[in-house]
Coordinates of C-alpha atoms in Angstrom, one line a residue:
Chain C
M1 CA 0.0 0.0 0.0
T2 CA 1.3 3.5 -0.9
A3 CA 2.4 5.5 2.1
A4 CA 0.6 8.7 2.8
K5 CA 2.0 11.8 1.0
D6 CA 3.1 13.9 4.0
V7 CA 3.9 17.5 4.6
P8 CA 6.7 17.7 7.2
S9 CA 5.5 19.2 10.5
A10 CA 5.9 18.7 14.2
L11 CA 2.6 16.9 14.2
M12 CA 3.2 14.8 11.1
R13 CA 2.0 11.2 11.2
Q14 CA 0.3 11.8 14.5
T15 CA -3.2 11.1 15.6
L16 CA -3.2 14.5 17.4
L17 CA -4.5 12.4 20.3
D18 CA -1.3 11.4 22.0
R19 CA -0.9 13.8 24.9
E20 CA 2.9 13.6 25.0
L21 CA 3.4 14.1 21.3
V22 CA 1.2 17.1 21.0
K23 CA 3.1 19.0 23.8
P24 CA 6.1 20.2 21.9
I25 CA 4.0 22.7 20.0
E26 CA 2.6 24.5 23.0
R27 CA 3.2 28.3 23.1
P28 CA 1.5 31.1 24.9
V29 CA -1.5 32.3 22.9
I30 CA -1.3 35.9 21.6
R31 CA -4.1 38.3 22.2
M32 CA -5.3 39.0 18.7
L33 CA -7.3 42.1 19.6
P34 CA -6.0 43.2 23.0
W35 CA -8.0 46.4 23.0
L36 CA -11.4 44.7 22.2
E37 CA -14.2 45.0 24.8
V38 CA -16.9 42.4 24.5
V39 CA -20.3 43.5 25.9
A40 CA -23.2 41.1 26.0
I41 CA -26.8 42.4 26.4
G42 CA -29.0 39.8 28.0
G43 CA -32.0 38.7 25.9
T44 CA -34.4 38.0 28.7
A45 CA -32.7 40.3 31.2
I46 CA -32.7 43.5 29.0
V47 CA -34.1 43.2 25.4
D48 CA -37.4 41.5 26.3
R49 CA -38.1 44.3 28.8
G50 CA -38.5 46.5 25.8
A51 CA -37.8 50.3 25.4
E52 CA -37.8 51.0 29.1
A53 CA -34.8 48.7 29.8
L54 CA -33.1 48.6 26.4
L55 CA -33.0 52.3 25.4
P56 CA -31.0 53.4 28.4
V57 CA -28.4 50.6 27.8
V58 CA -28.1 51.6 24.2
E59 CA -27.7 55.2 25.2
E60 CA -24.9 54.2 27.5
L61 CA -23.2 52.2 24.8
R62 CA -23.5 55.2 22.4
G63 CA -21.8 57.4 25.0
L64 CA -19.0 54.8 25.3
L65 CA -18.2 54.8 21.6
P66 CA -15.6 57.5 21.5
E67 CA -13.4 55.8 24.2
H68 CA -14.0 52.1 23.5
R69 CA -13.9 49.6 20.7
M70 CA -16.7 47.2 21.4
L71 CA -18.1 43.9 20.1
I72 CA -21.7 44.2 21.3
L73 CA -23.5 40.9 21.4
T74 CA -27.2 40.2 22.0
G75 CA -28.7 37.2 23.7
A76 CA -32.0 35.4 22.9
G77 CA -35.0 35.6 25.2
I78 CA -38.6 34.7 25.4
R79 CA -39.0 34.0 21.7
A80 CA -36.2 31.5 21.9
R81 CA -38.0 29.8 24.8
H82 CA -41.1 29.7 22.6
V83 CA -39.4 28.2 19.6
L84 CA -37.6 25.7 21.8
G85 CA -41.0 24.7 23.2
V86 CA -42.4 24.2 19.7
G87 CA -39.3 22.3 18.5
L88 CA -39.2 20.0 21.5
D89 CA -42.9 19.3 21.0
L90 CA -42.1 18.2 17.5
G91 CA -39.4 15.9 18.8
L92 CA -36.6 17.8 17.0
P93 CA -33.0 17.2 18.1
T94 CA -30.7 19.5 20.1
G95 CA -28.8 20.6 16.9
V96 CA -32.0 21.8 15.3
L97 CA -33.1 23.5 18.6
A98 CA -29.8 25.3 18.7
S99 CA -30.2 26.7 15.2
L100 CA -33.8 27.8 15.9
A101 CA -32.9 29.5 19.2
G102 CA -29.9 31.2 17.7
V103 CA -32.1 33.0 15.2
E104 CA -33.7 34.9 18.1
A105 CA -30.4 36.2 19.4
E106 CA -29.6 37.4 15.8
Q107 CA -32.9 39.3 15.6
N108 CA -32.2 41.1 18.9
G109 CA -28.8 42.0 17.4
H110 CA -30.5 43.6 14.4
L111 CA -32.7 45.7 16.7
V112 CA -29.7 47.0 18.7
A113 CA -27.7 47.6 15.5
A114 CA -30.6 49.6 14.0
L115 CA -30.7 51.8 17.1
L116 CA -26.9 52.5 16.8
A117 CA -26.8 52.7 13.0
A118 CA -26.5 56.5 12.9
D119 CA -23.3 56.2 15.0
G120 CA -21.8 53.9 12.3
V121 CA -22.6 50.7 14.1
S122 CA -23.8 47.7 12.0
Y123 CA -24.8 44.1 12.5
L124 CA -22.2 41.6 11.5
P125 CA -23.0 37.9 11.0
H126 CA -20.8 35.1 12.4
G127 CA -18.5 35.1 9.3
G128 CA -17.8 38.8 9.7
V129 CA -17.1 38.5 13.4
A130 CA -14.7 35.6 12.8
H131 CA -12.9 37.0 9.7
Q132 CA -13.3 40.8 9.4
L133 CA -13.8 42.1 12.9
A134 CA -10.5 44.1 12.8
V135 CA -11.4 46.0 9.7
H136 CA -14.9 46.7 10.8
L137 CA -13.6 48.0 14.1
A138 CA -11.1 50.2 12.3
A139 CA -14.0 51.7 10.4
A140 CA -16.4 51.9 13.3
R141 CA -16.1 52.1 17.1
A142 CA -18.4 49.1 17.6
V143 CA -20.2 46.3 15.8
V144 CA -23.2 44.3 16.9
S145 CA -23.6 40.5 16.5
T146 CA -25.4 37.5 18.0
A147 CA -24.1 36.2 21.3
F148 CA -25.0 32.6 20.2
P149 CA -22.0 30.7 18.8
P150 CA -22.3 29.1 15.3
Y151 CA -22.7 25.6 16.7
G152 CA -26.2 25.1 15.1
L153 CA -26.7 21.5 13.8
H154 CA -23.3 20.6 15.4
E155 CA -24.4 21.5 18.9
V156 CA -23.0 18.9 21.3
T157 CA -25.2 16.3 23.0
P158 CA -26.2 17.8 26.4
R159 CA -25.5 15.8 29.6
V160 CA -29.2 16.0 30.6
G161 CA -32.2 16.7 28.4
K162 CA -32.2 18.2 25.0
L163 CA -31.6 22.0 25.4
P164 CA -28.5 23.3 23.6
V165 CA -25.8 24.2 26.1
H166 CA -23.7 26.6 23.9
R167 CA -26.0 29.6 24.2
S168 CA -25.5 33.3 24.5
D169 CA -23.4 33.3 27.7
A170 CA -21.0 30.6 26.4
G171 CA -20.8 32.2 22.9
T172 CA -19.9 35.6 24.4
F173 CA -17.1 34.1 26.4
L174 CA -15.7 31.9 23.6
I175 CA -15.3 34.8 21.2
A176 CA -13.9 37.1 23.9
D177 CA -11.2 34.5 24.8
A178 CA -10.4 33.7 21.1
Y179 CA -9.7 37.3 20.4
G180 CA -7.9 37.8 23.7
A181 CA -10.3 40.7 24.6
A182 CA -9.4 43.2 27.3
R183 CA -12.8 42.9 28.9
C184 CA -15.9 40.8 28.8
V185 CA -19.0 42.3 30.4
Y186 CA -22.4 40.7 30.8
I187 CA -25.4 43.1 31.1
K188 CA -28.0 41.3 33.1
D189 CA -30.9 42.3 35.3
V190 CA -29.2 41.4 38.6
D191 CA -26.5 43.4 40.4
G192 CA -24.2 40.4 40.5
V193 CA -23.5 37.6 43.0
Y194 CA -24.9 38.0 46.5
D195 CA -23.6 36.5 49.7
G196 CA -26.6 36.7 52.0
G197 CA -27.6 40.4 51.6
E198 CA -24.2 41.5 50.5
L199 CA -23.0 42.0 46.9
L200 CA -19.7 40.3 46.2
P201 CA -17.3 42.5 44.2
R202 CA -15.3 39.4 43.2
V203 CA -15.9 35.7 43.3
S204 CA -14.0 32.7 42.0
T205 CA -15.5 30.1 39.7
A206 CA -14.9 27.5 42.4
E207 CA -16.7 29.6 45.1
L208 CA -19.6 30.3 42.7
R209 CA -19.9 26.6 41.7
E210 CA -20.2 25.7 45.4
R211 CA -23.3 27.9 45.7
G212 CA -25.2 25.8 43.1
P213 CA -26.4 26.6 39.6
A214 CA -29.1 29.0 40.7
A215 CA -26.4 31.3 42.3
S216 CA -24.6 32.0 39.1
P217 CA -25.9 35.0 37.0
V218 CA -24.3 33.4 33.9
D219 CA -24.7 29.8 32.5
S220 CA -22.6 27.4 34.5
L221 CA -20.8 26.4 31.3
V222 CA -19.2 29.8 31.4
L223 CA -17.5 28.9 34.7
E224 CA -16.0 25.8 33.0
L225 CA -14.9 27.9 30.0
L226 CA -13.3 30.5 32.3
E227 CA -11.2 27.8 33.9
Q228 CA -10.0 26.5 30.5
A229 CA -9.5 29.9 28.9
K230 CA -6.1 31.0 27.4
N231 CA -6.4 34.7 27.9
V232 CA -9.6 36.0 29.4
K233 CA -9.5 35.0 33.1
E234 CA -12.4 37.1 34.4
I235 CA -15.8 38.4 33.4
Q236 CA -17.9 41.2 34.9
V237 CA -21.7 40.9 35.5
V238 CA -23.5 44.2 35.8
N239 CA -27.1 45.2 36.2
G240 CA -28.3 47.0 33.0
L241 CA -31.3 48.3 34.8
N242 CA -29.1 50.5 37.0
R243 CA -28.2 53.6 35.0
G244 CA -24.4 54.1 34.7
A245 CA -23.5 50.5 35.6
V246 CA -22.4 49.6 32.0
T247 CA -20.3 52.9 31.8
D248 CA -18.7 52.2 35.1
A249 CA -17.8 48.6 34.1
L250 CA -16.1 49.7 30.9
G251 CA -14.4 52.5 32.8
G252 CA -12.8 49.8 35.0
K253 CA -14.8 50.8 38.1
P254 CA -15.8 48.2 40.6
V255 CA -19.5 47.6 39.8
G256 CA -21.5 44.4 39.8
T257 CA -19.5 41.2 40.4
V258 CA -16.3 40.1 38.8
I259 CA -16.2 36.3 38.3
H260 CA -12.6 35.1 38.0
A261 CA -11.1 31.7 37.2
G262 CA -9.9 29.9 40.3
Chain F
M1 CA -51.6 7.3 47.6
A2 CA -53.0 10.8 47.5
V3 CA -50.7 13.7 47.0
D4 CA -51.0 17.5 47.2
V5 CA -49.6 19.2 44.2
Q6 CA -48.8 22.7 43.2
V7 CA -51.0 24.3 40.6
S8 CA -49.4 26.6 38.1
R9 CA -50.9 28.6 35.3
G10 CA -48.9 28.3 32.2
V11 CA -49.1 29.4 28.6
T12 CA -51.4 27.2 26.6
K13 CA -51.9 26.8 22.9
A14 CA -55.6 25.8 23.3
T15 CA -58.0 28.5 22.5
A16 CA -61.3 29.0 24.3
D17 CA -63.5 28.0 21.4
Q18 CA -61.7 24.7 20.9
R19 CA -61.3 23.5 24.5
P20 CA -62.0 24.9 27.9
P21 CA -59.0 26.9 29.3
L22 CA -56.6 24.5 30.9
N23 CA -54.4 24.6 33.9
R24 CA -51.4 22.4 34.4
I25 CA -50.2 20.6 37.4
F26 CA -46.9 19.0 38.0
V27 CA -46.4 15.9 40.0
M28 CA -43.0 14.9 41.1
D29 CA -43.9 11.8 43.1
P30 CA -43.7 8.8 40.8
T31 CA -45.8 6.7 43.2
A32 CA -48.8 9.1 43.3
D33 CA -52.0 7.8 41.8
E34 CA -54.6 10.3 43.0
V35 CA -54.4 14.0 43.0
T36 CA -55.9 16.6 45.3
L37 CA -55.7 20.1 43.9
R38 CA -54.8 23.2 45.8
P39 CA -56.0 25.9 45.8
A40 CA -59.5 24.5 45.4
A41 CA -60.4 23.9 41.8
R42 CA -63.2 22.1 40.1
G43 CA -61.4 19.4 38.4
Y44 CA -59.5 16.2 38.8
G45 CA -57.6 13.8 36.8
S46 CA -55.8 10.5 37.1
L47 CA -52.1 10.0 36.5
Q48 CA -50.8 7.5 34.1
P49 CA -48.0 5.2 35.2
S50 CA -44.7 6.5 34.0
E51 CA -41.0 5.8 34.4
S52 CA -40.3 9.4 34.6
P53 CA -40.6 11.2 37.9
L54 CA -42.0 14.2 36.2
R55 CA -45.6 13.8 35.2
S56 CA -48.4 16.2 34.7
L57 CA -52.0 16.3 33.7
Q58 CA -54.4 19.0 32.4
F59 CA -57.7 19.9 33.8
A60 CA -60.5 22.2 33.1
V61 CA -61.2 25.1 35.5
D62 CA -64.4 26.7 34.5
A63 CA -66.4 24.2 32.5
G64 CA -66.3 21.6 35.2
Q65 CA -65.1 19.2 32.7
T66 CA -62.1 17.0 33.2
E67 CA -59.7 16.0 30.6
E68 CA -57.4 13.1 30.8
V69 CA -54.3 13.3 28.7
T70 CA -51.7 10.8 27.8
V71 CA -48.3 10.9 29.5
A72 CA -46.6 12.2 26.4
E73 CA -49.0 15.1 25.9
S74 CA -49.0 16.0 29.5
A75 CA -45.3 16.0 29.6
T76 CA -45.3 18.4 26.7
A77 CA -47.7 20.7 28.6
A78 CA -45.5 20.6 31.7
L79 CA -42.5 21.3 29.6
E80 CA -44.0 24.2 27.9
S81 CA -44.9 25.8 31.1
L82 CA -41.5 25.2 32.6
L83 CA -39.8 26.6 29.5
M84 CA -41.6 29.9 29.9
S85 CA -41.0 30.2 33.6
S86 CA -37.7 28.5 34.7
P87 CA -34.1 29.3 34.2
F88 CA -32.2 27.0 31.8
S89 CA -30.2 25.8 34.8
D90 CA -33.3 24.3 36.4
P91 CA -32.8 20.5 36.6
T92 CA -36.6 20.0 36.5
L93 CA -36.8 21.8 33.2
L94 CA -33.8 19.9 31.8
E95 CA -35.4 16.6 32.8
A96 CA -38.7 17.6 31.4
T97 CA -37.1 18.0 27.9
D98 CA -36.4 14.3 28.1
T99 CA -40.1 13.3 28.4
V100 CA -41.0 14.3 24.8
P101 CA -40.4 11.5 22.3
D102 CA -37.6 12.1 19.8
R103 CA -38.1 12.1 16.1
R104 CA -35.2 11.0 13.9
I105 CA -34.7 13.3 10.9
L106 CA -32.9 10.9 8.5
P107 CA -33.3 7.5 10.2
D108 CA -32.3 5.3 7.3
V109 CA -29.0 7.1 6.5
T110 CA -25.5 5.9 7.3
V111 CA -22.8 8.4 8.0
V112 CA -19.3 7.3 6.9
K113 CA -16.2 9.3 7.6
V114 CA -13.3 8.9 5.2
G115 CA -10.1 9.6 7.1
G116 CA -7.8 12.3 5.8
Q117 CA -4.4 11.1 7.0
S118 CA -5.4 7.5 7.0
L119 CA -6.9 7.3 3.5
I120 CA -7.1 10.4 1.3
D121 CA -3.4 11.4 1.9
R122 CA -2.4 8.0 0.5
G123 CA -3.8 9.0 -2.9
R124 CA -5.2 6.9 -5.6
A125 CA -4.1 3.5 -4.2
A126 CA -6.3 3.9 -1.1
V127 CA -8.9 6.4 -2.3
F128 CA -10.1 4.8 -5.6
P129 CA -11.1 1.4 -4.1
V130 CA -13.0 3.2 -1.3
V131 CA -14.8 5.5 -3.8
D132 CA -15.8 2.4 -5.8
E133 CA -17.1 0.7 -2.8
L134 CA -19.1 3.7 -1.6
I135 CA -20.6 4.1 -5.1
E136 CA -21.6 0.4 -5.0
I137 CA -23.1 0.8 -1.5
K138 CA -25.2 3.8 -2.4
R139 CA -27.2 1.7 -4.8
T140 CA -28.8 0.0 -1.8
H141 CA -28.1 2.4 1.1
R142 CA -28.2 6.1 1.6
L143 CA -24.9 7.6 2.6
L144 CA -23.6 10.8 4.0
I145 CA -19.9 10.9 3.4
G146 CA -17.8 13.2 5.7
T147 CA -14.1 13.9 5.2
G148 CA -11.2 14.2 7.6
G149 CA -8.2 16.6 7.4
G150 CA -4.9 14.9 7.4
T151 CA -1.3 15.9 7.0
R152 CA -1.9 19.5 5.8
A153 CA -4.1 20.1 8.8
R154 CA -1.3 18.9 11.0
H155 CA 1.1 21.2 9.2
I156 CA -1.0 24.3 9.6
Y157 CA -2.0 23.4 13.2
S158 CA 1.7 23.1 13.9
L159 CA 2.5 26.4 12.2
A160 CA -0.4 28.3 13.7
A161 CA 0.4 27.0 17.2
E162 CA 4.1 28.1 16.8
L163 CA 2.8 31.6 15.9
G164 CA 0.9 31.7 19.2
L165 CA -2.5 31.8 17.4
P166 CA -5.6 30.9 19.3
T167 CA -7.6 27.6 18.9
G168 CA -10.4 29.5 17.0
V169 CA -7.9 30.4 14.2
L170 CA -6.7 26.8 14.0
S171 CA -10.2 25.6 13.8
E172 CA -10.9 27.8 10.8
V173 CA -7.7 27.0 8.9
G174 CA -8.0 23.3 9.7
S175 CA -11.5 23.3 8.4
A176 CA -10.3 24.3 5.0
V177 CA -8.3 21.1 4.7
A178 CA -11.3 18.8 5.3
G179 CA -13.1 21.0 2.7
Q180 CA -10.4 20.3 0.1
N181 CA -10.7 16.6 0.8
A182 CA -14.5 16.8 0.4
S183 CA -14.1 18.6 -3.0
M184 CA -11.6 16.0 -4.2
L185 CA -14.0 13.2 -3.3
G186 CA -16.7 15.2 -5.0
Y187 CA -14.8 15.3 -8.3
L188 CA -14.2 11.6 -8.1
M189 CA -17.9 10.8 -7.5
A190 CA -19.3 13.5 -9.7
R191 CA -20.0 11.1 -12.6
H192 CA -22.2 9.1 -10.2
G193 CA -24.2 12.2 -9.3
V194 CA -22.9 12.6 -5.8
P195 CA -22.8 16.3 -4.8
V196 CA -20.6 18.1 -2.2
V197 CA -22.7 20.1 0.3
G198 CA -21.3 23.1 2.2
S199 CA -21.7 23.1 6.0
T200 CA -24.3 25.9 5.6
A201 CA -26.2 23.9 3.0
L202 CA -26.8 20.8 5.0
S203 CA -30.5 21.6 4.9
A204 CA -30.5 20.5 1.2
I205 CA -29.1 17.0 1.9
A206 CA -32.5 15.4 2.1
L207 CA -33.0 16.2 -1.6
Y208 CA -29.5 15.1 -2.6
L209 CA -29.9 11.8 -0.7
A210 CA -33.2 11.2 -2.4
E211 CA -31.9 12.0 -5.8
S212 CA -28.4 10.5 -5.7
G213 CA -28.3 8.2 -2.6
A214 CA -25.3 10.0 -1.2
A215 CA -23.8 13.4 -0.5
I216 CA -20.3 14.5 0.6
F217 CA -19.6 17.0 3.4
S218 CA -16.6 18.5 5.0
G219 CA -16.2 16.8 8.4
M220 CA -15.1 19.8 10.5
P221 CA -17.8 21.3 12.7
P222 CA -18.5 25.0 11.9
Y223 CA -17.3 26.3 15.3
D224 CA -14.6 28.5 13.9
M225 CA -13.5 31.2 16.3
W226 CA -16.0 29.8 18.9
Q227 CA -14.3 26.4 19.1
R228 CA -13.8 25.2 22.6
V229 CA -10.2 25.3 23.8
P230 CA -8.3 22.2 24.9
E231 CA -6.9 21.8 28.4
T232 CA -3.4 22.1 27.1
G233 CA -2.1 23.5 23.9
V234 CA -4.3 25.0 21.2
I235 CA -5.3 22.2 18.8
P236 CA -9.1 22.2 18.4
P237 CA -10.6 19.4 20.4
Y238 CA -13.7 19.0 18.2
R239 CA -12.4 18.1 14.8
T240 CA -13.6 16.0 11.9
D241 CA -14.5 12.8 13.9
A242 CA -16.7 14.9 16.3
G243 CA -18.1 16.9 13.3
C244 CA -19.1 13.7 11.4
Y245 CA -20.5 12.1 14.6
L246 CA -22.6 15.1 15.4
V247 CA -24.1 15.1 11.9
A248 CA -25.1 11.5 12.5
E249 CA -26.5 12.2 15.9
T250 CA -28.4 15.3 15.0
Y251 CA -30.0 13.7 12.0
G252 CA -30.8 10.6 14.0
C253 CA -28.9 8.4 11.4
A254 CA -28.9 4.6 11.6
N255 CA -25.2 4.1 11.7
M256 CA -21.8 5.9 12.1
I257 CA -18.7 4.3 10.5
F258 CA -15.2 5.7 10.6
I259 CA -13.1 4.5 7.7
K260 CA -9.4 4.4 8.8
D261 CA -6.3 2.6 7.8
E262 CA -6.2 0.2 10.8
D263 CA -8.5 -2.7 11.7
G264 CA -9.9 -0.8 14.6
L265 CA -9.0 0.5 18.0
Y266 CA -5.8 -0.8 19.5
T267 CA -4.4 -0.7 23.0
A268 CA -1.7 1.7 21.7
N269 CA -0.9 3.2 18.3
P270 CA -0.2 0.2 16.2
K271 CA 1.9 2.3 13.8
N272 CA 4.6 2.8 16.4
D273 CA 4.0 0.2 19.1
P274 CA 4.3 -3.4 17.9
S275 CA 2.9 -4.7 21.2
A276 CA -0.5 -3.0 20.5
T277 CA -3.5 -5.4 20.3
L278 CA -6.9 -4.9 18.7
I279 CA -9.9 -4.2 20.9
P280 CA -12.9 -5.6 18.9
E281 CA -15.6 -4.1 21.2
I282 CA -15.5 -1.7 24.1
T283 CA -17.8 0.8 25.9
V284 CA -17.2 4.5 26.3
D285 CA -16.8 4.0 30.0
E286 CA -14.3 1.2 29.7
L287 CA -12.4 3.3 27.2
I288 CA -12.2 6.3 29.4
E289 CA -11.3 4.1 32.3
A290 CA -8.4 2.5 30.3
D291 CA -7.0 6.1 29.6
L292 CA -5.1 4.9 26.6
P293 CA -2.2 7.3 25.6
D294 CA -3.4 7.4 22.0
L295 CA -6.8 6.8 20.5
V296 CA -8.2 6.1 17.1
V297 CA -11.1 8.6 17.5
E298 CA -11.1 12.1 19.0
R299 CA -11.6 12.0 22.7
P300 CA -14.7 14.4 22.7
V301 CA -16.5 11.8 20.6
L302 CA -16.6 9.6 23.6
E303 CA -18.2 12.3 25.7
L304 CA -20.7 13.1 22.9
M305 CA -21.6 9.3 22.7
R306 CA -22.2 9.0 26.4
H307 CA -25.1 11.4 26.2
A308 CA -26.3 10.5 22.7
R309 CA -29.9 9.8 22.0
H310 CA -29.6 8.1 18.6
V311 CA -26.1 7.0 17.6
R312 CA -25.2 4.9 20.6
S313 CA -22.5 2.9 18.8
I314 CA -19.8 3.7 16.2
Q315 CA -17.7 1.3 14.2
I316 CA -14.1 1.8 13.1
V317 CA -13.2 -0.2 10.0
N318 CA -10.2 -0.6 7.8
G319 CA -10.8 1.0 4.4
L320 CA -7.7 -0.6 3.0
R321 CA -9.3 -4.0 3.2
P322 CA -11.9 -4.4 0.4
G323 CA -15.5 -5.1 1.3
L324 CA -15.4 -4.1 4.9
I325 CA -17.3 -0.8 4.5
R326 CA -20.4 -2.5 3.0
R327 CA -20.4 -5.1 5.7
A328 CA -20.2 -2.4 8.4
V329 CA -23.0 -0.4 6.7
E330 CA -25.1 -3.5 6.8
G331 CA -24.5 -3.8 10.5
E332 CA -21.8 -6.5 10.6
H333 CA -19.1 -6.4 13.2
V334 CA -15.9 -6.1 11.1
G335 CA -13.8 -3.6 13.0
T336 CA -14.0 -2.1 16.5
I337 CA -17.4 -1.2 17.8
I338 CA -17.5 1.4 20.6
R339 CA -20.8 1.6 22.5
S340 CA -22.2 4.3 24.6
A341 CA -23.1 1.8 27.3
S342 CA -23.0 -2.0 27.6

């Protein structure tokens, strides 16, 4: 039998599965866009509340444009829950459910981009975010996209049940870490993580996990991703219903809760 | 045994002129057979026996009528209400999604993955017989043919890693290699009417399969910059094995076969360890327990299989031995079978 036609490389003839053999190519991962600030607007937390909640957040983001270069991501909300309900009732698989729910996050992105259009902000689909983010952010201070990652039909099999696990919170973190972003802020409708009646300014992923899944303001998968991440080692959760919270977070002020790997 | 239950008002698809307005109740006690409603409501129902701890029934409030529903329907109602009210982290909600019967999208299709390094990089001597065999099989079976990367993927992973680039970039550039292999297979199979479908055009495969009996796709999942990062290093953990497997699982396909250049899974890499012995059959748990230093399929596939609903076994066969692919497609055990559970 003819031998394979190889291109010489450190990984040549490997399965890429032998842990020892893959080690020699390990290097620190560069931050591709070290100035990038990723800001995720919660679908249920903010967008679904309508003008009353969303407009002040958009206003704050507009005010931040001169000083910050942002990737603004939007989550899905109640419509995603509805379409998941219909899809589940029809017996459709997780991969299809992920595609259906992802559409809702995209639509929320189009709404936010429309509100910021006059400021030069446009909606970018996944391909644009993956391949042309740098040029878009050289032309504009911010772009809007969906927080859902492009897993779609290739969504992984969940440990329990059928709901897709790579949703807005995970998608936001994955793209922030891939670009080596300076900051990753989640705009939610809670102040952060509480210990009894007291808001915690910082909490580790391990501490948060001990408090159970209900205690975390972000999907528990994000805690796992934070621990594996190459560059982004913390995220900040702020309450978008409190005026000025988003501005404070991007200004580096202690607001909300910082969740860090550890 | 009587049990008090919590009554919750959910969103219902029933309209007033079709059926009386419905309330839903959730019963978490699997032994309960009689229900007392609180707060007081004019209605009752009986619970169907079920394996699931989560059951529910619907009842009329105003009309005084009662409506018994089957377990499946009531589970759907419970689920719908939970979906609208519970966080996605709620274990009751996650469990409720399991109570609805699954529907396979392409139940009679077999997914075969043609290895990049193991087959396509060997050129005509290895590829032509496999192509001939697949064309022959598609006369009687419907095939989705996924492709691997191979030596060029290894080269660019190595290069990109040395440059300090993140996993997301490796995922994108590696994906192109599986795409090249898909297009080459496509040219070889074109005369038999087999198309290559892009990852965004997978929705058209039903037509292609019906018309031609087979379609070719690039095996890499479309995660791109959103690819999960590995514990160490930057090589994308979900590559073409995982991508092909997920296509099979999502479409609820009959079978997943990995065509490689070895007779199956060995205790070590048989290419560089002469003491390696073939493992004809093994479960995912046994395989994870064995913690082999090297593996014939990507490790994440094992985790995906553990939670799979449809594709609960995969087979690895040697594409260099004529006739094995057909036998595997027909369900024969000719290589290594890895099962989700024993």
